[in-house]
GROMACS .gro file of N, CA and C in nm:
model
  459
    1MET      N    1  -5.376   3.507  13.651
    1MET     CA    2  -5.247   3.467  13.699
    1MET      C    3  -5.194   3.582  13.786
    2ALA      N    4  -5.164   3.555  13.909
    2ALA     CA    5  -5.114   3.655  14.000
    2ALA      C    6  -4.968   3.685  13.971
    3SER      N    7  -4.928   3.806  13.997
    3SER     CA    8  -4.790   3.845  13.976
    3SER      C    9  -4.711   3.826  14.104
    4SER      N   10  -4.591   3.775  14.092
    4SER     CA   11  -4.505   3.755  14.208
    4SER      C   12  -4.373   3.825  14.183
    5ASN      N   13  -4.330   3.902  14.280
    5ASN     CA   14  -4.201   3.969  14.268
    5ASN      C   15  -4.093   3.896  14.343
    6ASN      N   16  -4.129   3.793  14.417
    6ASN     CA   17  -4.030   3.716  14.491
    6ASN      C   18  -4.053   3.568  14.464
    7ALA      N   19  -3.994   3.520  14.357
    7ALA     CA   20  -4.018   3.384  14.308
    7ALA      C   21  -3.993   3.275  14.412
    8PRO      N   22  -3.888   3.282  14.495
    8PRO     CA   23  -3.863   3.167  14.582
    8PRO      C   24  -3.953   3.161  14.705
    9LEU      N   25  -4.083   3.155  14.685
    9LEU     CA   26  -4.176   3.150  14.798
    9LEU      C   27  -4.207   3.009  14.844
   10LEU      N   28  -4.152   2.910  14.779
   10LEU     CA   29  -4.174   2.770  14.817
   10LEU      C   30  -4.320   2.736  14.842
   11GLY      N   31  -4.401   2.770  14.747
   11GLY     CA   32  -4.540   2.728  14.755
   11GLY      C   33  -4.626   2.812  14.844
   12ARG      N   34  -4.577   2.923  14.894
   12ARG     CA   35  -4.662   3.009  14.976
   12ARG      C   36  -4.736   3.104  14.884
   13CYS      N   37  -4.864   3.117  14.907
   13CYS     CA   38  -4.946   3.200  14.821
   13CYS      C   39  -5.044   3.275  14.909
   14SER      N   40  -5.032   3.404  14.921
   14SER     CA   41  -5.121   3.488  15.001
   14SER      C   42  -5.134   3.440  15.145
   15GLY      N   43  -5.023   3.401  15.206
   15GLY     CA   44  -5.023   3.369  15.348
   15GLY      C   45  -5.055   3.225  15.382
   16PHE      N   46  -5.088   3.140  15.285
   16PHE     CA   47  -5.111   3.000  15.317
   16PHE      C   48  -5.018   2.914  15.233
   17VAL      N   49  -4.994   2.793  15.277
   17VAL     CA   50  -4.907   2.704  15.203
   17VAL      C   51  -4.990   2.631  15.099
   18ALA      N   52  -4.953   2.647  14.974
   18ALA     CA   53  -5.026   2.584  14.864
   18ALA      C   54  -5.005   2.433  14.867
   19GLU      N   55  -5.105   2.359  14.820
   19GLU     CA   56  -5.094   2.214  14.813
   19GLU      C   57  -4.979   2.174  14.721
   20HIS      N   58  -4.963   2.246  14.612
   20HIS     CA   59  -4.854   2.223  14.518
   20HIS      C   60  -4.778   2.354  14.504
   21PRO      N   61  -4.645   2.352  14.526
   21PRO     CA   62  -4.569   2.476  14.507
   21PRO      C   63  -4.593   2.532  14.367
   22GLN      N   64  -4.614   2.663  14.361
   22GLN     CA   65  -4.638   2.727  14.232
   22GLN      C   66  -4.598   2.874  14.241
   23ASP      N   67  -4.577   2.934  14.127
   23ASP     CA   68  -4.546   3.076  14.121
   23ASP      C   69  -4.584   3.126  13.982
   24ALA      N   70  -4.610   3.255  13.974
   24ALA     CA   71  -4.648   3.317  13.847
   24ALA      C   72  -4.596   3.459  13.843
   25PHE      N   73  -4.567   3.505  13.722
   25PHE     CA   74  -4.524   3.644  13.704
   25PHE      C   75  -4.559   3.689  13.563
   26HIS      N   76  -4.564   3.819  13.545
   26HIS     CA   77  -4.584   3.881  13.413
   26HIS      C   78  -4.465   3.972  13.386
   27LEU      N   79  -4.424   3.979  13.262
   27LEU     CA   80  -4.317   4.069  13.221
   27LEU      C   81  -4.359   4.136  13.090
   28PRO      N   82  -4.303   4.255  13.062
   28PRO     CA   83  -4.333   4.319  12.934
   28PRO      C   84  -4.291   4.228  12.818
   29ALA      N   85  -4.365   4.234  12.710
   29ALA     CA   86  -4.335   4.152  12.592
   29ALA      C   87  -4.223   4.217  12.512
   30ARG      N   88  -4.102   4.208  12.568
   30ARG     CA   89  -3.981   4.261  12.504
   30ARG      C   90  -3.872   4.155  12.509
   31ARG      N   91  -3.781   4.161  12.415
   31ARG     CA   92  -3.669   4.065  12.415
   31ARG      C   93  -3.591   4.068  12.544
   32THR      N   94  -3.578   4.186  12.605
   32THR     CA   95  -3.501   4.198  12.728
   32THR      C   96  -3.569   4.128  12.846
   33SER      N   97  -3.695   4.093  12.832
   33SER     CA   98  -3.765   4.021  12.939
   33SER      C   99  -3.732   3.872  12.941
   34VAL      N  100  -3.682   3.819  12.830
   34VAL     CA  101  -3.654   3.676  12.824
   34VAL      C  102  -3.548   3.635  12.927
   35PRO      N  103  -3.433   3.704  12.936
   35PRO     CA  104  -3.336   3.665  13.040
   35PRO      C  105  -3.390   3.687  13.182
   36GLU      N  106  -3.476   3.786  13.200
   36GLU     CA  107  -3.537   3.807  13.332
   36GLU      C  108  -3.628   3.690  13.367
   37ALA      N  109  -3.705   3.640  13.273
   37ALA     CA  110  -3.790   3.523  13.296
   37ALA      C  111  -3.703   3.403  13.334
   38ARG      N  112  -3.594   3.385  13.263
   38ARG     CA  113  -3.502   3.274  13.292
   38ARG      C  114  -3.444   3.286  13.432
   39ARG      N  115  -3.404   3.407  13.474
   39ARG     CA  116  -3.350   3.428  13.609
   39ARG      C  117  -3.453   3.396  13.716
   40ARG      N  118  -3.577   3.441  13.695
   40ARG     CA  119  -3.683   3.414  13.792
   40ARG      C  120  -3.708   3.264  13.807
   41VAL      N  121  -3.714   3.196  13.694
   41VAL     CA  122  -3.738   3.052  13.696
   41VAL      C  123  -3.622   2.980  13.763
   42SER      N  124  -3.501   3.021  13.735
   42SER     CA  125  -3.383   2.959  13.795
   42SER      C  126  -3.387   2.973  13.948
   43ALA      N  127  -3.417   3.092  13.996
   43ALA     CA  128  -3.425   3.115  14.141
   43ALA      C  129  -3.535   3.030  14.204
   44LEU      N  130  -3.648   3.023  14.139
   44LEU     CA  131  -3.760   2.944  14.190
   44LEU      C  132  -3.722   2.796  14.199
   45LEU      N  133  -3.662   2.743  14.094
   45LEU     CA  134  -3.627   2.601  14.093
   45LEU      C  135  -3.520   2.568  14.196
   46ARG      N  136  -3.426   2.658  14.219
   46ARG     CA  137  -3.329   2.638  14.327
   46ARG      C  138  -3.400   2.631  14.461
   47ALA      N  139  -3.496   2.720  14.482
   47ALA     CA  140  -3.572   2.722  14.608
   47ALA      C  141  -3.654   2.595  14.625
   48TRP      N  142  -3.702   2.538  14.515
   48TRP     CA  143  -3.779   2.414  14.521
   48TRP      C  144  -3.690   2.291  14.532
   49GLY      N  145  -3.559   2.311  14.523
   49GLY     CA  146  -3.466   2.199  14.539
   49GLY      C  147  -3.450   2.112  14.416
   50ALA      N  148  -3.477   2.167  14.298
   50ALA     CA  149  -3.464   2.090  14.174
   50ALA      C  150  -3.318   2.061  14.143
   51ASP      N  151  -3.292   1.944  14.086
   51ASP     CA  152  -3.154   1.914  14.048
   51ASP      C  153  -3.114   1.996  13.926
   52GLN      N  154  -2.985   1.998  13.898
   52GLN     CA  155  -2.931   2.086  13.794
   52GLN      C  156  -2.989   2.056  13.656
   53GLN      N  157  -3.005   1.929  13.620
   53GLN     CA  158  -3.059   1.895  13.488
   53GLN      C  159  -3.202   1.946  13.473
   54VAL      N  160  -3.282   1.933  13.576
   54VAL     CA  161  -3.419   1.984  13.573
   54VAL      C  162  -3.417   2.135  13.554
   55ARG      N  163  -3.332   2.205  13.629
   55ARG     CA  164  -3.323   2.351  13.616
   55ARG      C  165  -3.284   2.389  13.474
   56ASP      N  166  -3.184   2.322  13.419
   56ASP     CA  167  -3.139   2.353  13.283
   56ASP      C  168  -3.252   2.332  13.182
   57ASP      N  169  -3.321   2.219  13.192
   57ASP     CA  170  -3.428   2.188  13.096
   57ASP      C  171  -3.544   2.286  13.107
   58VAL      N  172  -3.586   2.315  13.229
   58VAL     CA  173  -3.700   2.406  13.248
   58VAL      C  174  -3.662   2.547  13.202
   59GLU      N  175  -3.541   2.592  13.234
   59GLU     CA  176  -3.497   2.724  13.188
   59GLU      C  177  -3.499   2.732  13.036
   60LEU      N  178  -3.455   2.628  12.968
   60LEU     CA  179  -3.454   2.629  12.821
   60LEU      C  180  -3.596   2.633  12.766
   61VAL      N  181  -3.686   2.554  12.823
   61VAL     CA  182  -3.824   2.553  12.775
   61VAL      C  183  -3.889   2.689  12.799
   62VAL      N  184  -3.870   2.748  12.916
   62VAL     CA  185  -3.926   2.881  12.944
   62VAL      C  186  -3.869   2.983  12.847
   63THR      N  187  -3.739   2.977  12.822
   63THR     CA  188  -3.676   3.069  12.727
   63THR      C  189  -3.740   3.058  12.589
   64GLU      N  190  -3.759   2.937  12.541
   64GLU     CA  191  -3.816   2.917  12.407
   64GLU      C  192  -3.961   2.964  12.401
   65LEU      N  193  -4.042   2.927  12.500
   65LEU     CA  194  -4.184   2.966  12.498
   65LEU      C  195  -4.201   3.116  12.516
   66PHE      N  196  -4.122   3.176  12.605
   66PHE     CA  197  -4.130   3.320  12.628
   66PHE      C  198  -4.086   3.396  12.502
   67THR      N  199  -3.978   3.349  12.440
   67THR     CA  200  -3.931   3.412  12.317
   67THR      C  201  -4.037   3.407  12.208
   68ASN      N  202  -4.102   3.292  12.192
   68ASN     CA  203  -4.208   3.281  12.091
   68ASN      C  204  -4.322   3.377  12.119
   69ALA      N  205  -4.361   3.391  12.245
   69ALA     CA  206  -4.470   3.482  12.280
   69ALA      C  207  -4.433   3.627  12.250
   70VAL      N  208  -4.308   3.663  12.276
   70VAL     CA  209  -4.261   3.799  12.248
   70VAL      C  210  -4.251   3.823  12.097
   71ARG      N  211  -4.197   3.727  12.027
   71ARG     CA  212  -4.167   3.742  11.885
   71ARG      C  213  -4.288   3.729  11.794
   72HIS      N  214  -4.382   3.642  11.828
   72HIS     CA  215  -4.488   3.606  11.733
   72HIS      C  216  -4.627   3.655  11.771
   73THR      N  217  -4.637   3.741  11.871
   73THR     CA  218  -4.769   3.794  11.908
   73THR      C  219  -4.761   3.945  11.923
   74GLY      N  220  -4.875   4.007  11.930
   74GLY     CA  221  -4.881   4.151  11.951
   74GLY      C  222  -4.902   4.186  12.098
   75SER      N  223  -4.854   4.101  12.187
   75SER     CA  224  -4.876   4.119  12.330
   75SER      C  225  -4.800   4.238  12.387
   76GLU      N  226  -4.857   4.298  12.491
   76GLU     CA  227  -4.787   4.399  12.570
   76GLU      C  228  -4.715   4.335  12.687
   77LYS      N  229  -4.769   4.221  12.735
   77LYS     CA  230  -4.705   4.149  12.844
   77LYS      C  231  -4.723   3.999  12.820
   78VAL      N  232  -4.634   3.923  12.884
   78VAL     CA  233  -4.637   3.778  12.874
   78VAL      C  234  -4.637   3.723  13.017
   79GLY      N  235  -4.721   3.625  13.041
   79GLY     CA  236  -4.728   3.563  13.173
   79GLY      C  237  -4.659   3.428  13.174
   80CYS      N  238  -4.604   3.393  13.288
   80CYS     CA  239  -4.538   3.264  13.305
   80CYS      C  240  -4.581   3.207  13.439
   81GLU      N  241  -4.622   3.082  13.437
   81GLU     CA  242  -4.664   3.014  13.560
   81GLU      C  243  -4.596   2.879  13.566
   82LEU      N  244  -4.545   2.846  13.686
   82LEU     CA  245  -4.485   2.716  13.709
   82LEU      C  246  -4.551   2.653  13.829
   83ALA      N  247  -4.574   2.523  13.822
   83ALA     CA  248  -4.631   2.451  13.934
   83ALA      C  249  -4.563   2.315  13.944
   84LEU      N  250  -4.530   2.278  14.066
   84LEU     CA  251  -4.472   2.147  14.093
   84LEU      C  252  -4.584   2.057  14.138
   85VAL      N  253  -4.613   1.956  14.057
   85VAL     CA  254  -4.722   1.863  14.086
   85VAL      C  255  -4.665   1.722  14.081
   86GLY      N  256  -4.646   1.664  14.197
   86GLY     CA  257  -4.589   1.530  14.202
   86GLY      C  258  -4.450   1.527  14.143
   87ALA      N  259  -4.430   1.443  14.044
   87ALA     CA  260  -4.298   1.428  13.982
   87ALA      C  261  -4.287   1.509  13.853
   88HIS      N  262  -4.370   1.614  13.839
   88HIS     CA  263  -4.368   1.695  13.718
   88HIS      C  264  -4.368   1.844  13.751
   89ILE      N  265  -4.311   1.920  13.660
   89ILE     CA  266  -4.323   2.066  13.664
   89ILE      C  267  -4.407   2.106  13.544
   90ARG      N  268  -4.514   2.179  13.570
   90ARG     CA  269  -4.601   2.232  13.463
   90ARG      C  270  -4.556   2.376  13.439
   91ILE      N  271  -4.524   2.406  13.314
   91ILE     CA  272  -4.487   2.541  13.271
   91ILE      C  273  -4.600   2.590  13.183
   92GLU      N  274  -4.647   2.712  13.207
   92GLU     CA  275  -4.747   2.773  13.120
   92GLU      C  276  -4.702   2.914  13.087
   93VAL      N  277  -4.694   2.946  12.959
   93VAL     CA  278  -4.660   3.080  12.913
   93VAL      C  279  -4.780   3.131  12.835
   94THR      N  280  -4.831   3.248  12.876
   94THR     CA  281  -4.953   3.302  12.818
   94THR      C  282  -4.927   3.437  12.755
   95ASP      N  283  -4.972   3.451  12.629
   95ASP     CA  284  -4.961   3.580  12.560
   95ASP      C  285  -5.099   3.644  12.553
   96GLN      N  286  -5.105   3.764  12.498
   96GLN     CA  287  -5.230   3.838  12.488
   96GLN      C  288  -5.290   3.831  12.348
   97GLY      N  289  -5.228   3.757  12.260
   97GLY     CA  290  -5.283   3.739  12.126
   97GLY      C  291  -5.218   3.827  12.022
   98GLY      N  292  -5.281   3.829  11.908
   98GLY     CA  293  -5.231   3.909  11.797
   98GLY      C  294  -5.136   3.833  11.708
   99GLY      N  295  -5.117   3.704  11.735
   99GLY     CA  296  -5.025   3.625  11.654
   99GLY      C  297  -5.096   3.530  11.561
  100GLY      N  298  -5.224   3.549  11.543
  100GLY     CA  299  -5.300   3.456  11.459
  100GLY      C  300  -5.369   3.352  11.544
  101ALA      N  301  -5.466   3.287  11.487
  101ALA     CA  302  -5.549   3.193  11.562
  101ALA      C  303  -5.491   3.052  11.565
  102SER      N  304  -5.389   3.025  11.486
  102SER     CA  305  -5.339   2.889  11.479
  102SER      C  306  -5.253   2.854  11.600
  103ALA      N  307  -5.257   2.728  11.635
  103ALA     CA  308  -5.176   2.678  11.746
  103ALA      C  309  -5.031   2.666  11.701
  104PRO      N  310  -4.937   2.685  11.793
  104PRO     CA  311  -4.796   2.669  11.756
  104PRO      C  312  -4.766   2.524  11.717
  105GLN      N  313  -4.681   2.507  11.617
  105GLN     CA  314  -4.645   2.374  11.568
  105GLN      C  315  -4.497   2.369  11.536
  106VAL      N  316  -4.439   2.252  11.556
  106VAL     CA  317  -4.301   2.230  11.515
  106VAL      C  318  -4.298   2.234  11.364
  107GLN      N  319  -4.206   2.313  11.309
  107GLN     CA  320  -4.195   2.326  11.165
  107GLN      C  321  -4.103   2.218  11.109
  108PRO      N  322  -4.140   2.153  10.998
  108PRO     CA  323  -4.053   2.051  10.938
  108PRO      C  324  -3.916   2.111  10.905
  109GLY      N  325  -3.813   2.037  10.936
  109GLY     CA  326  -3.678   2.083  10.906
  109GLY      C  327  -3.627   2.190  11.000
  110SER      N  328  -3.699   2.218  11.107
  110SER     CA  329  -3.661   2.329  11.195
  110SER      C  330  -3.534   2.301  11.275
  111VAL      N  331  -3.494   2.176  11.288
  111VAL     CA  332  -3.375   2.141  11.365
  111VAL      C  333  -3.251   2.203  11.303
  112ASP      N  334  -3.248   2.212  11.172
  112ASP     CA  335  -3.130   2.262  11.103
  112ASP      C  336  -3.131   2.412  11.078
  113LYS      N  337  -3.239   2.480  11.113
  113LYS     CA  338  -3.251   2.623  11.087
  113LYS      C  339  -3.212   2.704  11.210
  114GLU      N  340  -3.164   2.826  11.186
  114GLU     CA  341  -3.128   2.917  11.295
  114GLU      C  342  -3.250   2.951  11.379
  115CYS      N  343  -3.360   2.982  11.313
  115CYS     CA  344  -3.485   3.010  11.383
  115CYS      C  345  -3.579   2.891  11.362
  116GLY      N  346  -3.665   2.867  11.457
  116GLY     CA  347  -3.763   2.761  11.441
  116GLY      C  348  -3.734   2.635  11.519
  117ARG      N  349  -3.624   2.632  11.593
  117ARG     CA  350  -3.591   2.512  11.670
  117ARG      C  351  -3.661   2.507  11.804
  118GLY      N  352  -3.718   2.619  11.847
  118GLY     CA  353  -3.773   2.629  11.982
  118GLY      C  354  -3.873   2.522  12.018
  119LEU      N  355  -3.975   2.504  11.936
  119LEU     CA  356  -4.078   2.405  11.969
  119LEU      C  357  -4.025   2.262  11.954
  120PHE      N  358  -3.928   2.241  11.866
  120PHE     CA  359  -3.865   2.110  11.857
  120PHE      C  360  -3.797   2.079  11.991
  121LEU      N  361  -3.725   2.177  12.047
  121LEU     CA  362  -3.659   2.158  12.176
  121LEU      C  363  -3.760   2.138  12.289
  122VAL      N  364  -3.868   2.215  12.287
  122VAL     CA  365  -3.973   2.199  12.387
  122VAL      C  366  -4.027   2.056  12.384
  123GLY      N  367  -4.055   2.006  12.264
  123GLY     CA  368  -4.104   1.870  12.251
  123GLY      C  369  -4.004   1.765  12.295
  124ALA      N  370  -3.877   1.789  12.268
  124ALA     CA  371  -3.773   1.693  12.304
  124ALA      C  372  -3.753   1.686  12.455
  125LEU      N  373  -3.768   1.798  12.525
  125LEU     CA  374  -3.742   1.802  12.669
  125LEU      C  375  -3.866   1.772  12.754
  126SER      N  376  -3.983   1.783  12.694
  126SER     CA  377  -4.109   1.769  12.768
  126SER      C  378  -4.165   1.628  12.755
  127GLU      N  379  -4.234   1.585  12.860
  127GLU     CA  380  -4.309   1.460  12.851
  127GLU      C  381  -4.434   1.481  12.766
  128SER      N  382  -4.490   1.603  12.774
  128SER     CA  383  -4.601   1.641  12.688
  128SER      C  384  -4.606   1.793  12.684
  129TRP      N  385  -4.665   1.846  12.578
  129TRP     CA  386  -4.683   1.990  12.566
  129TRP      C  387  -4.798   2.016  12.471
  130GLY      N  388  -4.850   2.138  12.478
  130GLY     CA  389  -4.960   2.175  12.390
  130GLY      C  390  -4.998   2.321  12.411
  131SER      N  391  -5.112   2.358  12.356
  131SER     CA  392  -5.158   2.495  12.373
  131SER      C  393  -5.310   2.497  12.379
  132ARG      N  394  -5.361   2.608  12.431
  132ARG     CA  395  -5.505   2.628  12.440
  132ARG      C  396  -5.530   2.778  12.440
  133PRO      N  397  -5.650   2.821  12.403
  133PRO     CA  398  -5.682   2.963  12.414
  133PRO      C  399  -5.674   3.007  12.561
  134ASP      N  400  -5.631   3.130  12.584
  134ASP     CA  401  -5.628   3.179  12.722
  134ASP      C  402  -5.770   3.211  12.767
  135GLY      N  403  -5.785   3.254  12.891
  135GLY     CA  404  -5.917   3.282  12.947
  135GLY      C  405  -5.994   3.391  12.875
  136SER      N  406  -5.926   3.486  12.812
  136SER     CA  407  -5.993   3.596  12.743
  136SER      C  408  -6.041   3.556  12.604
  137GLY      N  409  -5.986   3.447  12.552
  137GLY     CA  410  -6.019   3.406  12.415
  137GLY      C  411  -5.938   3.479  12.310
  138LEU      N  412  -5.855   3.574  12.349
  138LEU     CA  413  -5.773   3.650  12.255
  138LEU      C  414  -5.632   3.594  12.244
  139GLY      N  415  -5.579   3.554  12.358
  139GLY     CA  416  -5.442   3.506  12.363
  139GLY      C  417  -5.434   3.354  12.363
  140ARG      N  418  -5.314   3.305  12.390
  140ARG     CA  419  -5.291   3.161  12.390
  140ARG      C  420  -5.198   3.126  12.505
  141THR      N  421  -5.224   3.012  12.566
  141THR     CA  422  -5.135   2.956  12.668
  141THR      C  423  -5.068   2.833  12.608
  142VAL      N  424  -4.936   2.833  12.610
  142VAL     CA  425  -4.859   2.717  12.568
  142VAL      C  426  -4.804   2.655  12.696
  143TRP      N  427  -4.826   2.525  12.712
  143TRP     CA  428  -4.787   2.456  12.834
  143TRP      C  429  -4.694   2.340  12.802
  144ALA      N  430  -4.615   2.302  12.902
  144ALA     CA  431  -4.527   2.187  12.888
  144ALA      C  432  -4.511   2.123  13.026
  145ASP      N  433  -4.510   1.990  13.028
  145ASP     CA  434  -4.484   1.914  13.150
  145ASP      C  435  -4.348   1.849  13.139
  146LEU      N  436  -4.263   1.878  13.236
  146LEU     CA  437  -4.129   1.819  13.240
  146LEU      C  438  -4.113   1.736  13.366
  147PRO      N  439  -4.032   1.633  13.361
  147PRO     CA  440  -4.008   1.553  13.482
  147PRO      C  441  -3.931   1.635  13.585
  148TYR      N  442  -3.962   1.608  13.714
  148TYR     CA  443  -3.897   1.678  13.824
  148TYR      C  444  -3.822   1.576  13.910
  149THR      N  445  -3.698   1.607  13.941
  149THR     CA  446  -3.624   1.532  14.041
  149THR      C  447  -3.553   1.632  14.130
  150ALA      N  448  -3.549   1.600  14.259
  150ALA     CA  449  -3.484   1.688  14.356
  150ALA      C  450  -3.334   1.667  14.353
  151ALA      N  451  -3.262   1.772  14.387
  151ALA     CA  452  -3.117   1.763  14.397
  151ALA      C  453  -3.081   1.674  14.515
  152THR      N  454  -2.978   1.596  14.500
  152THR     CA  455  -2.929   1.515  14.611
  152THR      C  456  -2.813   1.589  14.675
  153HIS      N  457  -2.814   1.591  14.806
  153HIS     CA  458  -2.709   1.667  14.878
  153HIS      C  459  -2.612   1.574  14.942
   0.00000   0.00000   0.00000
């Protein structure tokens, strides 16, 4: 996953226009990186012309997935990738591992608890979501597909 310091590139990647707008970045696996991830995603979605509800939903999903990667793994950095494909936004958050081999799961009764609501919210806002081992086999990528609609002007 390539690192981008300027999120609103509108699908430009290394000097060519990508078939599907996309962007990726890595941040240190610290709590203070969560609001930075949210800011980057917000700027990117504004540049892509997403409507306000889409921006709100994607920001919340990124916040929850990024927080889980920071909180539940031994990662030094966390990666985030977004791609606009047709009428969907694909979000992928990748950690470096250290959180156990099990896939993330919604915990029963998590809606009423202070902690543990994150994956319930991800499931509620996403058309689909899941996880897979990352390319190294040590970490995990958690992905979610959300509907995309453009802002009307």
